[in-house]
Amino acid sequence: DNNPASGDLVGHTFVLSSDVAPGQAISYHYSGIEWRVKTTEALSEGTEVEVTIADVGEFTVAAKDN
């Protein structure tokens, strides 16, 4: 695994501070880094999400299954 740090971030959960939808991104500050957050589905502010892909400086998230 060439990116163990990124792998550790998959599964991280947080609550969206604003709406996000495909084709747009929001910022999320975590672990001293300002991450670009994107998604494949429309998600509303306040939705608990889970990181499904962690790339350099970028999280792809989906609604967390509760």
PDB file of C-alpha atoms in Angstrom:
ATOM      1  CA  ASP A   1       0.000   0.000   0.000  1.00  0.00           C
ATOM      2  CA  ASN A   2       1.675   3.184  -1.197  1.00  0.00           C
ATOM      3  CA  ASN A   3      -0.778   5.519   0.592  1.00  0.00           C
ATOM      4  CA  PRO A   4      -1.383   4.183   4.108  1.00  0.00           C
ATOM      5  CA  ALA A   5      -2.421   7.631   5.359  1.00  0.00           C
ATOM      6  CA  SER A   6      -5.114   7.895   2.695  1.00  0.00           C
ATOM      7  CA  GLY A   7      -6.253   4.373   3.468  1.00  0.00           C
ATOM      8  CA  ASP A   8      -6.636   5.316   7.125  1.00  0.00           C
ATOM      9  CA  LEU A   9      -8.997   8.131   6.140  1.00  0.00           C
ATOM     10  CA  VAL A  10     -11.468   5.909   4.291  1.00  0.00           C
ATOM     11  CA  GLY A  11     -14.339   5.329   6.690  1.00  0.00           C
ATOM     12  CA  HIS A  12     -13.850   8.667   8.494  1.00  0.00           C
ATOM     13  CA  THR A  13     -17.260  10.185   9.254  1.00  0.00           C
ATOM     14  CA  PHE A  14     -18.331  13.799   9.709  1.00  0.00           C
ATOM     15  CA  VAL A  15     -21.390  16.035   9.336  1.00  0.00           C
ATOM     16  CA  LEU A  16     -21.650  18.255   6.266  1.00  0.00           C
ATOM     17  CA  SER A  17     -21.510  21.977   7.011  1.00  0.00           C
ATOM     18  CA  SER A  18     -23.241  22.805   3.708  1.00  0.00           C
ATOM     19  CA  ASP A  19     -25.003  21.129   0.790  1.00  0.00           C
ATOM     20  CA  VAL A  20     -22.896  19.288  -1.781  1.00  0.00           C
ATOM     21  CA  ALA A  21     -23.878  17.689  -5.090  1.00  0.00           C
ATOM     22  CA  PRO A  22     -22.187  15.995  -8.048  1.00  0.00           C
ATOM     23  CA  GLY A  23     -20.108  18.476 -10.011  1.00  0.00           C
ATOM     24  CA  GLN A  24     -19.487  20.766  -7.043  1.00  0.00           C
ATOM     25  CA  ALA A  25     -17.268  20.551  -3.985  1.00  0.00           C
ATOM     26  CA  ILE A  26     -17.105  22.032  -0.507  1.00  0.00           C
ATOM     27  CA  SER A  27     -14.189  22.467   1.880  1.00  0.00           C
ATOM     28  CA  TYR A  28     -13.726  20.475   5.091  1.00  0.00           C
ATOM     29  CA  HIS A  29     -10.920  21.108   7.596  1.00  0.00           C
ATOM     30  CA  TYR A  30      -9.576  17.907   9.139  1.00  0.00           C
ATOM     31  CA  SER A  31      -6.243  16.948  10.680  1.00  0.00           C
ATOM     32  CA  GLY A  32      -4.642  20.285   9.786  1.00  0.00           C
ATOM     33  CA  ILE A  33      -5.598  20.006   6.107  1.00  0.00           C
ATOM     34  CA  GLU A  34      -8.295  21.767   4.105  1.00  0.00           C
ATOM     35  CA  TRP A  35      -9.924  18.935   2.138  1.00  0.00           C
ATOM     36  CA  ARG A  36     -12.005  19.300  -1.024  1.00  0.00           C
ATOM     37  CA  VAL A  37     -15.173  17.235  -0.509  1.00  0.00           C
ATOM     38  CA  LYS A  38     -17.121  15.826  -3.449  1.00  0.00           C
ATOM     39  CA  THR A  39     -19.907  13.285  -3.877  1.00  0.00           C
ATOM     40  CA  THR A  40     -21.792  11.248  -6.469  1.00  0.00           C
ATOM     41  CA  GLU A  41     -25.182  12.061  -4.909  1.00  0.00           C
ATOM     42  CA  ALA A  42     -26.876  15.247  -3.694  1.00  0.00           C
ATOM     43  CA  LEU A  43     -26.379  15.586   0.071  1.00  0.00           C
ATOM     44  CA  SER A  44     -27.849  18.212   2.396  1.00  0.00           C
ATOM     45  CA  GLU A  45     -26.198  20.246   5.121  1.00  0.00           C
ATOM     46  CA  GLY A  46     -26.309  18.283   8.386  1.00  0.00           C
ATOM     47  CA  THR A  47     -26.035  14.868   6.694  1.00  0.00           C
ATOM     48  CA  GLU A  48     -23.618  12.459   8.353  1.00  0.00           C
ATOM     49  CA  VAL A  49     -21.251  11.245   5.644  1.00  0.00           C
ATOM     50  CA  GLU A  50     -18.485   8.694   5.349  1.00  0.00           C
ATOM     51  CA  VAL A  51     -15.310   9.007   3.291  1.00  0.00           C
ATOM     52  CA  THR A  52     -15.383   6.356   0.540  1.00  0.00           C
ATOM     53  CA  ILE A  53     -12.293   7.531  -1.392  1.00  0.00           C
ATOM     54  CA  ALA A  54      -9.390   9.589  -0.035  1.00  0.00           C
ATOM     55  CA  ASP A  55      -7.120  11.143  -2.647  1.00  0.00           C
ATOM     56  CA  VAL A  56      -4.466  13.804  -2.107  1.00  0.00           C
ATOM     57  CA  GLY A  57      -6.355  16.782  -0.698  1.00  0.00           C
ATOM     58  CA  GLU A  58      -9.734  15.359  -1.695  1.00  0.00           C
ATOM     59  CA  PHE A  59     -12.437  13.224  -0.075  1.00  0.00           C
ATOM     60  CA  THR A  60     -15.276  11.527  -1.933  1.00  0.00           C
ATOM     61  CA  VAL A  61     -18.134  10.973   0.506  1.00  0.00           C
ATOM     62  CA  ALA A  62     -21.491   9.196   0.688  1.00  0.00           C
ATOM     63  CA  ALA A  63     -24.304   9.338   3.225  1.00  0.00           C
ATOM     64  CA  LYS A  64     -23.427   7.105   6.182  1.00  0.00           C
ATOM     65  CA  ASP A  65     -25.586   4.056   6.670  1.00  0.00           C
ATOM     66  CA  ASN A  66     -26.875   4.133  10.242  1.00  0.00           C
TER      67      ASN A  66
END
